[in-house]
Coordinates of N, CA and C in Angstrom, one line a residue:
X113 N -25.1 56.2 53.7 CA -24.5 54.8 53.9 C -24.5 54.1 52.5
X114 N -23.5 53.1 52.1 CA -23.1 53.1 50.7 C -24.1 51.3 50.9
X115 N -24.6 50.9 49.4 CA -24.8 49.9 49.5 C -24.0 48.6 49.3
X116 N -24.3 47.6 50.4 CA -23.5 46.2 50.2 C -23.6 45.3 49.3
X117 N -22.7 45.5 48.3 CA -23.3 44.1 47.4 C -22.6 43.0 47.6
X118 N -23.0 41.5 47.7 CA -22.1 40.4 47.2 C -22.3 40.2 46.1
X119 N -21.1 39.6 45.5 CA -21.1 38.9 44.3 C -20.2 37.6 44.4
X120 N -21.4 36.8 44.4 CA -21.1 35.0 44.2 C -20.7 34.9 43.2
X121 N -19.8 34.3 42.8 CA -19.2 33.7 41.5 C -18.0 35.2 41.0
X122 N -17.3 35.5 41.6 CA -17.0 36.7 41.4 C -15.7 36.5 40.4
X123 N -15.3 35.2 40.4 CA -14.3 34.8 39.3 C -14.3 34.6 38.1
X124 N -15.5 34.2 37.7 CA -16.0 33.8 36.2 C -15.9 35.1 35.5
X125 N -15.9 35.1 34.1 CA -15.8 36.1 33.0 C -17.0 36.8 33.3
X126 N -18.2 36.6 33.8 CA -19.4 37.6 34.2 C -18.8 38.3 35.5
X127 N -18.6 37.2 36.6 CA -18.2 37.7 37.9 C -17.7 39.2 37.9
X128 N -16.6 38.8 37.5 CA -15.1 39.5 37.8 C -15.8 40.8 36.8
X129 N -15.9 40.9 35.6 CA -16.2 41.8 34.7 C -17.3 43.1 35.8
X130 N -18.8 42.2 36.7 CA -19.3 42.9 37.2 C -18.8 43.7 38.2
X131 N -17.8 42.8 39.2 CA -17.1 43.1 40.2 C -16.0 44.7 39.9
X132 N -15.5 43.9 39.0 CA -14.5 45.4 38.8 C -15.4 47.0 38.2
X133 N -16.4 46.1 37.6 CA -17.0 48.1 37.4 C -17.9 48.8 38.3
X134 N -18.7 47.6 39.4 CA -19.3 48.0 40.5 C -18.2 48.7 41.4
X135 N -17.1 48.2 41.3 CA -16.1 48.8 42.1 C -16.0 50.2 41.7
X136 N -16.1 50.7 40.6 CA -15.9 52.3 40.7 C -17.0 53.1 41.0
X137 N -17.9 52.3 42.2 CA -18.8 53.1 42.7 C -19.3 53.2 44.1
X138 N -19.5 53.9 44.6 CA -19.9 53.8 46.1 C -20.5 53.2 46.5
X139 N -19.8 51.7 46.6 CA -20.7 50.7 47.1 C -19.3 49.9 48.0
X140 N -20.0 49.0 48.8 CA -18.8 48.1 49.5 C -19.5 47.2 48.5
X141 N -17.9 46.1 48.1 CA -18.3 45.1 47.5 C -18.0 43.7 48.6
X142 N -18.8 42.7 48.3 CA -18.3 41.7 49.3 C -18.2 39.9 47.7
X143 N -17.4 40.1 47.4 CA -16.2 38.9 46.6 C -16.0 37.6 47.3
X144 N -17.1 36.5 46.5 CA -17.0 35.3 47.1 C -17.1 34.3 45.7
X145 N -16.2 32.9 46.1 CA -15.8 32.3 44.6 C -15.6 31.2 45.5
X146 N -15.6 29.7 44.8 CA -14.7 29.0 45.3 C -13.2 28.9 45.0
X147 N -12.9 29.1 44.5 CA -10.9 29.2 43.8 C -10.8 30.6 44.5
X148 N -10.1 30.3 45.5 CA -9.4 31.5 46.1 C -8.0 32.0 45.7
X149 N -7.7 31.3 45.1 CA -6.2 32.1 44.2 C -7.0 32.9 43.5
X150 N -7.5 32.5 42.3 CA -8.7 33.3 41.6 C -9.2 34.5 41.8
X151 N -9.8 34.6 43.0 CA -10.5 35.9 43.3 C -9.4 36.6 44.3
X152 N -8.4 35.8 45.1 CA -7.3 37.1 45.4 C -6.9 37.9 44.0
X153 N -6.8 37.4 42.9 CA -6.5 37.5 41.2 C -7.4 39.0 41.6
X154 N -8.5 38.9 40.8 CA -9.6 39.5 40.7 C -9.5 41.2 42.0
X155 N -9.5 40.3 43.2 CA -9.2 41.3 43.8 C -8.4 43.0 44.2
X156 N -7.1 42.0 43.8 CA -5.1 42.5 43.3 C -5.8 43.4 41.8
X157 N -6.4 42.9 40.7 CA -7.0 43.9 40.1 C -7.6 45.2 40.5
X158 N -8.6 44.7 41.0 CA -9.3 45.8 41.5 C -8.9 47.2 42.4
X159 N -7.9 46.2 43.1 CA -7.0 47.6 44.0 C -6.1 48.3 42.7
X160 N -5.8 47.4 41.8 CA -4.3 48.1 41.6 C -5.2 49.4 40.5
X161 N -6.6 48.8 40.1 CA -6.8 50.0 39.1 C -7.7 51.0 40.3
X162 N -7.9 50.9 41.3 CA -8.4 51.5 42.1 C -8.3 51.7 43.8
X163 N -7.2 52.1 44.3 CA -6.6 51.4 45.6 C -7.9 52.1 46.9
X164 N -8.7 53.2 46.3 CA -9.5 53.3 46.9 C -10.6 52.5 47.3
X165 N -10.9 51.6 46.3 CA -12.5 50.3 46.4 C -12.5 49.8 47.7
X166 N -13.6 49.6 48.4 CA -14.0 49.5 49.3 C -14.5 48.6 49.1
X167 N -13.9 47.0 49.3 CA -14.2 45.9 48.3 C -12.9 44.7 49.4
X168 N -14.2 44.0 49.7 CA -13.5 42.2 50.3 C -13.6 40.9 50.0
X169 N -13.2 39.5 50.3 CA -13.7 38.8 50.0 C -13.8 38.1 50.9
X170 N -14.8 36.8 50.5 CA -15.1 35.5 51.3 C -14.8 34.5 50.9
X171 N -15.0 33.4 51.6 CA -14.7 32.1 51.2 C -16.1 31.4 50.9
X172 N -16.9 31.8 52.1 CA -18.0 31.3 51.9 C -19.4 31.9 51.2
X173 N -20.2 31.0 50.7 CA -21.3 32.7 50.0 C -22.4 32.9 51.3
X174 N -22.3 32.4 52.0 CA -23.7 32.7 52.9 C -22.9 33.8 53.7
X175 N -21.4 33.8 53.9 CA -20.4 34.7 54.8 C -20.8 35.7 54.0
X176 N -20.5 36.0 52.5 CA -20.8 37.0 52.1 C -22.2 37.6 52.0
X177 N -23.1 36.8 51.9 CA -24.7 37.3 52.1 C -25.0 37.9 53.2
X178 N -24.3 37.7 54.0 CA -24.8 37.6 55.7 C -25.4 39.8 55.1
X179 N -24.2 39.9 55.1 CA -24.4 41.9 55.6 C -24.6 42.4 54.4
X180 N -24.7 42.0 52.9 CA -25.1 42.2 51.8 C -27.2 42.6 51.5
X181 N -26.9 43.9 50.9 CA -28.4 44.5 50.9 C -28.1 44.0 49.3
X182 N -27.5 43.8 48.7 CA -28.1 43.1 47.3 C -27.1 42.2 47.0
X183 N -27.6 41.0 46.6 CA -26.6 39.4 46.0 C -27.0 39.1 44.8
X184 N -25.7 39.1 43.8 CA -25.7 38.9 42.5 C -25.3 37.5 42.7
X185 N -26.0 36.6 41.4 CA -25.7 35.4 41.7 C -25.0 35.4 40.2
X186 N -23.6 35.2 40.3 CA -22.7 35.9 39.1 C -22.4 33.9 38.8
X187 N -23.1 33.2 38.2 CA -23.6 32.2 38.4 C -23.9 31.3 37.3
X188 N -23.8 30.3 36.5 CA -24.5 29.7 35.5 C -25.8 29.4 36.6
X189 N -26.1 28.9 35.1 CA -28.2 28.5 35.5 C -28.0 27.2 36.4
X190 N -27.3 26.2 36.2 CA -27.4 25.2 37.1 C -26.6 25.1 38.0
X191 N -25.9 25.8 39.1 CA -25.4 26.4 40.0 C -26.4 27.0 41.1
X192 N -27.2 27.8 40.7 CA -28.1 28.6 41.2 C -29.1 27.7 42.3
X193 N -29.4 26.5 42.0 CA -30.3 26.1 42.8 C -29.4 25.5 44.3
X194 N -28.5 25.3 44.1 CA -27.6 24.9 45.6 C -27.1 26.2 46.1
X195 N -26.8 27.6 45.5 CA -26.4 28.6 46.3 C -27.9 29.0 47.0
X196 N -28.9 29.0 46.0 CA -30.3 29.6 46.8 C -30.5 28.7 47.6
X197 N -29.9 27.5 47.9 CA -30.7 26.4 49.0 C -29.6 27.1 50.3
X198 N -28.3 27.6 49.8 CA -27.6 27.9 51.1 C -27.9 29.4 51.2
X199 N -28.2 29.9 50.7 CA -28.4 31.7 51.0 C -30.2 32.1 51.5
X200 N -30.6 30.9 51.5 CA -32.2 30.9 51.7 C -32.6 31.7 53.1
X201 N -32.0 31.3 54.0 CA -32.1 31.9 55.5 C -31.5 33.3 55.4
X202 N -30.6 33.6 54.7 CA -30.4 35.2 54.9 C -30.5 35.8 53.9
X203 N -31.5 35.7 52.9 CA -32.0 36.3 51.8 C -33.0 37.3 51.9
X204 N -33.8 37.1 52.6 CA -34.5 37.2 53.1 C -35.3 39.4 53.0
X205 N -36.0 39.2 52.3 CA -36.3 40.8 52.3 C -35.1 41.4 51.6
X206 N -33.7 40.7 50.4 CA -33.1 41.4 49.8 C -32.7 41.2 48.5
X207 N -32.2 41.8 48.2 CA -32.6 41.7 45.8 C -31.5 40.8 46.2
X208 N -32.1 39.9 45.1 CA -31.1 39.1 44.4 C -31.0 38.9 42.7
X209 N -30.2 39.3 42.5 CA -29.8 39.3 41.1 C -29.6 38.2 40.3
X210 N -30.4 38.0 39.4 CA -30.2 37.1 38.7 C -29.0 37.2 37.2
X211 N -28.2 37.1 36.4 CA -27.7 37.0 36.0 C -27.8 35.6 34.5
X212 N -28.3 34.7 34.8 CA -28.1 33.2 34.2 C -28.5 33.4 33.1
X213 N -28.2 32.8 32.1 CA -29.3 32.2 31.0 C -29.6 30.4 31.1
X214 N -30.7 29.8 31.1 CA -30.5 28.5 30.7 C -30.2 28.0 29.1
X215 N -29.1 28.4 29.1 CA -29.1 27.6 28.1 C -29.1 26.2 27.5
X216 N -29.3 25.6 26.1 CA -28.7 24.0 26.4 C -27.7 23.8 25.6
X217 N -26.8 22.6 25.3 CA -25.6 22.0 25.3 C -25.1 23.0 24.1
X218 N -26.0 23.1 22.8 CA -25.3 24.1 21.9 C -25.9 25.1 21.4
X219 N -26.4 25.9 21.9 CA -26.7 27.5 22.8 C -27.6 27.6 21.7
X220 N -28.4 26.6 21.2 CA -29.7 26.5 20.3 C -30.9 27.1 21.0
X221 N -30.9 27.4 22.0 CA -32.0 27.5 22.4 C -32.2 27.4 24.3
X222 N -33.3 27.6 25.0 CA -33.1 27.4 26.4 C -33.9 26.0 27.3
X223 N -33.3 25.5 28.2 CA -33.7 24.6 28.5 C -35.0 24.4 29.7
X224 N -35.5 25.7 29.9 CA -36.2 26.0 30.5 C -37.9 26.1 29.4
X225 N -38.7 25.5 30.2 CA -40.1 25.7 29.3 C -40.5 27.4 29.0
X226 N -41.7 27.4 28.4 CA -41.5 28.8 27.6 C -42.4 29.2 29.0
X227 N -43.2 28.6 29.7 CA -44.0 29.2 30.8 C -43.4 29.7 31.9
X228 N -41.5 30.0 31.6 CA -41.1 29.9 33.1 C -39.6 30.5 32.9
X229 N -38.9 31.2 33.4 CA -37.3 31.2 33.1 C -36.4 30.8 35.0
X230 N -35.4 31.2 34.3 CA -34.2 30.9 35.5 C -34.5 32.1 36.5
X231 N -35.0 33.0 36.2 CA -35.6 34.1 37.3 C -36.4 33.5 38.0
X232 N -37.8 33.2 37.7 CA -38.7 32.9 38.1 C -38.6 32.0 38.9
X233 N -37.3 30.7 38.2 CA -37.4 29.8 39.2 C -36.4 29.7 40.1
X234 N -35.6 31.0 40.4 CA -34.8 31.8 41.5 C -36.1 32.2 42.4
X235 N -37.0 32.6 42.2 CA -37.8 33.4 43.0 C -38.7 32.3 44.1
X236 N -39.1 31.4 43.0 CA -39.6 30.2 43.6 C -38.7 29.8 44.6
X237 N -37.6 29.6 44.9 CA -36.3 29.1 45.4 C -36.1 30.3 46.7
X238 N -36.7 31.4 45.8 CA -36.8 32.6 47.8 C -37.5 33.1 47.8
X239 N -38.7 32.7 48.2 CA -39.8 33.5 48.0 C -40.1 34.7 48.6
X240 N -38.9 34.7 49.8 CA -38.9 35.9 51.1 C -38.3 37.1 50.0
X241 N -37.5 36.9 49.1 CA -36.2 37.6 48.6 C -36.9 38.3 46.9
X242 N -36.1 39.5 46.7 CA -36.6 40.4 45.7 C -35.8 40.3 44.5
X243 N -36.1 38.9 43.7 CA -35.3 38.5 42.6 C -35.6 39.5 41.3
X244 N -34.5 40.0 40.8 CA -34.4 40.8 39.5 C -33.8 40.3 38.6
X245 N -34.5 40.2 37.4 CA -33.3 39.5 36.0 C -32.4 41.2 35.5
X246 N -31.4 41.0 35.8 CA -30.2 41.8 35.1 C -29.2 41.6 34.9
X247 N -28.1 42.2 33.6 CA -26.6 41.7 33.4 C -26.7 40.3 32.3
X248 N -28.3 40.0 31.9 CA -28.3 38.4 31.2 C -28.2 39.1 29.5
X249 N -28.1 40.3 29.1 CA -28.3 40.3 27.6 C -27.0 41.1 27.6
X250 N -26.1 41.4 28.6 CA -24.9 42.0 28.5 C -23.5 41.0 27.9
X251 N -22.7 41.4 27.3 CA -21.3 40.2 27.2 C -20.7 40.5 28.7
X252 N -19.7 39.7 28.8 CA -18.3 40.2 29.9 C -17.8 41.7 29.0
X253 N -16.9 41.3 27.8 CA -16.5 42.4 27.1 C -17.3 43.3 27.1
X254 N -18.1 43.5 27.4 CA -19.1 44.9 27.3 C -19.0 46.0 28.4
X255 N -18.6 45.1 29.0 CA -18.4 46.2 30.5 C -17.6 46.8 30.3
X256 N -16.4 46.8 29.4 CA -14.9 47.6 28.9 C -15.5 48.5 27.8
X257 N -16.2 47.7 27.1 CA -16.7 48.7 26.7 C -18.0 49.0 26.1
X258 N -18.5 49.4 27.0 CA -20.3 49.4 27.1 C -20.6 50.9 25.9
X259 N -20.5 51.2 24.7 CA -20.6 52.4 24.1 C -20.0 51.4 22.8
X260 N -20.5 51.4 21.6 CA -20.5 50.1 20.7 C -21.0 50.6 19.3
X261 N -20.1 51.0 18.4 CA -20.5 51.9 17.4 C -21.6 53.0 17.7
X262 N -20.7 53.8 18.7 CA -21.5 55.1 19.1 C -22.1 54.9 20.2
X263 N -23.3 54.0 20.5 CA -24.0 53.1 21.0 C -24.4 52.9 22.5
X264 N -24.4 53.8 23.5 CA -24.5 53.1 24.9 C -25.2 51.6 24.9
X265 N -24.6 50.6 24.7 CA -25.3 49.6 25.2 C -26.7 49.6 26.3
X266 N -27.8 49.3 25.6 CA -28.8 49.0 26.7 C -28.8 47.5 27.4
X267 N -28.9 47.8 28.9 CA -28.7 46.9 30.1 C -30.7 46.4 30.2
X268 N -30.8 45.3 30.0 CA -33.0 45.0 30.4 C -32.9 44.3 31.7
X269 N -33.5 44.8 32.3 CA -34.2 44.8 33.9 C -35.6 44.5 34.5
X270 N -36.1 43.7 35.1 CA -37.3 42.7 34.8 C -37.5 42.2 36.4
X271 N -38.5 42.6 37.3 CA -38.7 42.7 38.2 C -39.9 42.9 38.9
X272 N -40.4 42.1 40.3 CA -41.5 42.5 41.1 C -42.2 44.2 41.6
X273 N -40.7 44.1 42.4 CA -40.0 45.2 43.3 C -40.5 46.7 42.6
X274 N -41.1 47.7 43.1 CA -40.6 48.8 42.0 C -39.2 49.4 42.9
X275 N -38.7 49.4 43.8 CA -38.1 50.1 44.5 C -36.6 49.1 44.1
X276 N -36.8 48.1 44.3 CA -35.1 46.7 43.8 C -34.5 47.3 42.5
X277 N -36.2 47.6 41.6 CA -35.8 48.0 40.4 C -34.8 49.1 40.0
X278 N -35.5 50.1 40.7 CA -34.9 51.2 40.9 C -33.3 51.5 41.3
X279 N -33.1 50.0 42.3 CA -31.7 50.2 43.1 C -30.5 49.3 41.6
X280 N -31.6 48.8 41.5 CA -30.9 47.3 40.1 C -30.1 48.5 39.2
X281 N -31.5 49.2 38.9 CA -30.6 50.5 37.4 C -29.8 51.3 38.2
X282 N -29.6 51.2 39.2 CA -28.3 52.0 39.5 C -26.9 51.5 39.2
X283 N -27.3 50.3 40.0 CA -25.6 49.4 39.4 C -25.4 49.3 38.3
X284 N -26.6 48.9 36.9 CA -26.5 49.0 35.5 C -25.8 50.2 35.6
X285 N -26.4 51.4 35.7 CA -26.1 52.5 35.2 C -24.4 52.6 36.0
X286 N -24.4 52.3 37.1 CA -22.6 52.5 37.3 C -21.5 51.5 36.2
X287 N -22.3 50.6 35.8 CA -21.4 49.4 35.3 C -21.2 50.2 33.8
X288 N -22.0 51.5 33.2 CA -21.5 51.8 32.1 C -22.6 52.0 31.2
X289 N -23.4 50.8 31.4 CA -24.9 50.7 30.9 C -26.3 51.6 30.4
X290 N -27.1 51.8 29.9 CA -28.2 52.3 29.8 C -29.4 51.0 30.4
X291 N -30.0 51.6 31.2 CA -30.6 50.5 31.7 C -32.1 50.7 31.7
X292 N -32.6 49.9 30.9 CA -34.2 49.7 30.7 C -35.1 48.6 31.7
X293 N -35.5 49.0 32.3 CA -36.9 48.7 33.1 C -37.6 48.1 32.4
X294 N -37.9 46.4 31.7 CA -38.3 46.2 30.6 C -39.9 45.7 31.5
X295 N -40.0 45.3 32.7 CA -41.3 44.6 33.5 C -41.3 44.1 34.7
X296 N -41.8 43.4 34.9 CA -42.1 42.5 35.9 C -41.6 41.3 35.4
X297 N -41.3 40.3 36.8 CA -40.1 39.0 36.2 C -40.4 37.8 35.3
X298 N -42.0 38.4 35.0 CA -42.2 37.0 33.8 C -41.7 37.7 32.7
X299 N -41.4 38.7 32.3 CA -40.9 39.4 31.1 C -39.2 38.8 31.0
X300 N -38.5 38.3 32.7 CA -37.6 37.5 32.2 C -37.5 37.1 31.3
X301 N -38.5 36.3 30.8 CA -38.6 35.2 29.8 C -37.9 35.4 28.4
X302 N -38.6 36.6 27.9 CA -38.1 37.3 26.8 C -36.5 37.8 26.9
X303 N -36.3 38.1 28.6 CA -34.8 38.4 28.1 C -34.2 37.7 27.8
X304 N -34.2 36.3 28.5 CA -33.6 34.9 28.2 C -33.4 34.9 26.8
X305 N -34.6 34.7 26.2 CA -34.4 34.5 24.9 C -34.0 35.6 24.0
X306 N -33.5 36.9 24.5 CA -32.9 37.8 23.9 C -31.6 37.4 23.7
X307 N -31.0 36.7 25.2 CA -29.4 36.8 25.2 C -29.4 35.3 24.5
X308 N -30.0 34.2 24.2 CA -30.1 33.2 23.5 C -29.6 33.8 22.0
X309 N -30.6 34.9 21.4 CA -30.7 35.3 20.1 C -29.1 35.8 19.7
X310 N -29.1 36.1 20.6 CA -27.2 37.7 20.8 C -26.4 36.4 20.5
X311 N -26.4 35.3 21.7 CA -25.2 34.4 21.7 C -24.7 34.0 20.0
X312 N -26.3 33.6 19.7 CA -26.0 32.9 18.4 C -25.6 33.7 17.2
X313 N -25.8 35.0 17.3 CA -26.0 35.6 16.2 C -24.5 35.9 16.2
X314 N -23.7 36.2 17.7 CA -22.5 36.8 17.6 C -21.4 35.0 17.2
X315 N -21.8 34.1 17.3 CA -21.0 33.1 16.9 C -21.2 33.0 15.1
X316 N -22.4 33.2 14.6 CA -22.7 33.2 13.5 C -21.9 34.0 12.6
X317 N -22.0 35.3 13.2 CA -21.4 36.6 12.2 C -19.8 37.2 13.1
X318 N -19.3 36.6 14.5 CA -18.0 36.6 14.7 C -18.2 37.9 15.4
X319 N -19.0 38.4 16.1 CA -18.8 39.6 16.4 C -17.9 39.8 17.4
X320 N -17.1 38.8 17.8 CA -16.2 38.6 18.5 C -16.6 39.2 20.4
X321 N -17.6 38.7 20.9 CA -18.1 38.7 21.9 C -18.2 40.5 22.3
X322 N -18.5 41.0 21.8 CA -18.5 42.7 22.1 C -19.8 43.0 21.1
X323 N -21.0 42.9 21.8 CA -22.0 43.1 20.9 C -23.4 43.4 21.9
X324 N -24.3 44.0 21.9 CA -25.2 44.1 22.2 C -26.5 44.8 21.8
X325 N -27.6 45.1 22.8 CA -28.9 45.1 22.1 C -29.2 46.9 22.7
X326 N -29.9 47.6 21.2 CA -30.1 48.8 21.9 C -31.3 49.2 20.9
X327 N -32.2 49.8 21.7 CA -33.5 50.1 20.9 C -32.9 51.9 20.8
X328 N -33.9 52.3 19.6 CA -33.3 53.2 18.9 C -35.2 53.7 18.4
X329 N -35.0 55.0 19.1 CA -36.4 55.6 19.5 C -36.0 57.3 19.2
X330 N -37.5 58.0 18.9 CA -37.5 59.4 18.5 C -37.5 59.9 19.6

């Protein structure tokens, strides 16, 4: 049996980017946004580069949570606390993906204290539910092309769960990714401020949003 993912926010330049590469894998996808022109958009993609995807959408996100064994919350940081207040009752015993960075107004930095990130305070928000930080040190552009002066892009993964974990680096690994198992979810923290570091450095030096982080080992 293939697994169910939703993906909330499935329109945004994260959404859609994850949406379409989860799609080339044995998974049903379940596609929820508010702009429904939008995500029929998104959708009409996904068929035309693949008319086999086994991929729907919703209007609502709790419709989509309902039958969903893992929910990405394809989401900025301040978004996240009204979808977790409506997906709270059927979360319940299933990963939810974190995606966010907090950032603040000009990407200096995060707006979250250093004792705590946007995961954590996802998990706090479901405490039934198996929150993983993943997809937060990735660009959109990276998913097209995840392989980057030679490069597999490494995907960092930060989690309770050992078993979520395990399901988490699958989807990394379908999306294109190399996917590192960096901890347990206070290690969030560090990723936050990984993709904080990436943002600024790629606005600094122009790397024109196709850039990422890869450790380089014997």
């Amino acid at each position: 049996m293939s697994t169910t993912i939703a993906v909330i926010g499935a329109t945004g330049n994260m959404g859609s980017a994850i949406s379409k590469s989860l799609s080339k894998g044995n998974y049903h996808l379940l596609l929820n946004a508010k702009d429904e022109t939008k995500l029929g958009a998104v959708l009409g993609d996904i068929k035309k580069g693949n008319p086999a995807a086994n991929v729907k959408t919703f209007d609502y996100s709790a419709n989509a949570s309902w039958e969903a064994d893992v929910i990405i919350l394809a989401l900025p940081y301040g978004a996240e606390k009204e979808v977790a207040q409506r997906i709270k009752g059927i979360a319940s015993n299933k990963i939810v993906i974190s995606i966010s960075n907090p950032l603040n107004e000009t990407y200096s930095g995060l707006v979250t204290s250093p004792d705590t990130s946007a995961a954590e305070e996802l998990q706090k928000l479901l405490p039934d539910s198996k929150v993983v930080k993943a997809f937060n040190t990735t660009f959109a552009a990276d998913f097209s092309s995840p392989v980057i002066a030679g490069k597999q892009v490494d995907a960092f993964i930060a989690g309770n769960d050992g078993q979520a974990l395990q399901t988490v680096s699958e989807l990394v690994s379908t999306s294109g990714f190399n996917p590192i198992i960096a901890g347990e979810l206070p290690v969030s923290r560090t990723l936050e401020n990984m993709a904080a570091l990436l943002i600024g450095l790629t606005i600094k030096y122009n790397y024109n949003w196709v850039a990422g982080w890869k450790v380089l080992h014997n």
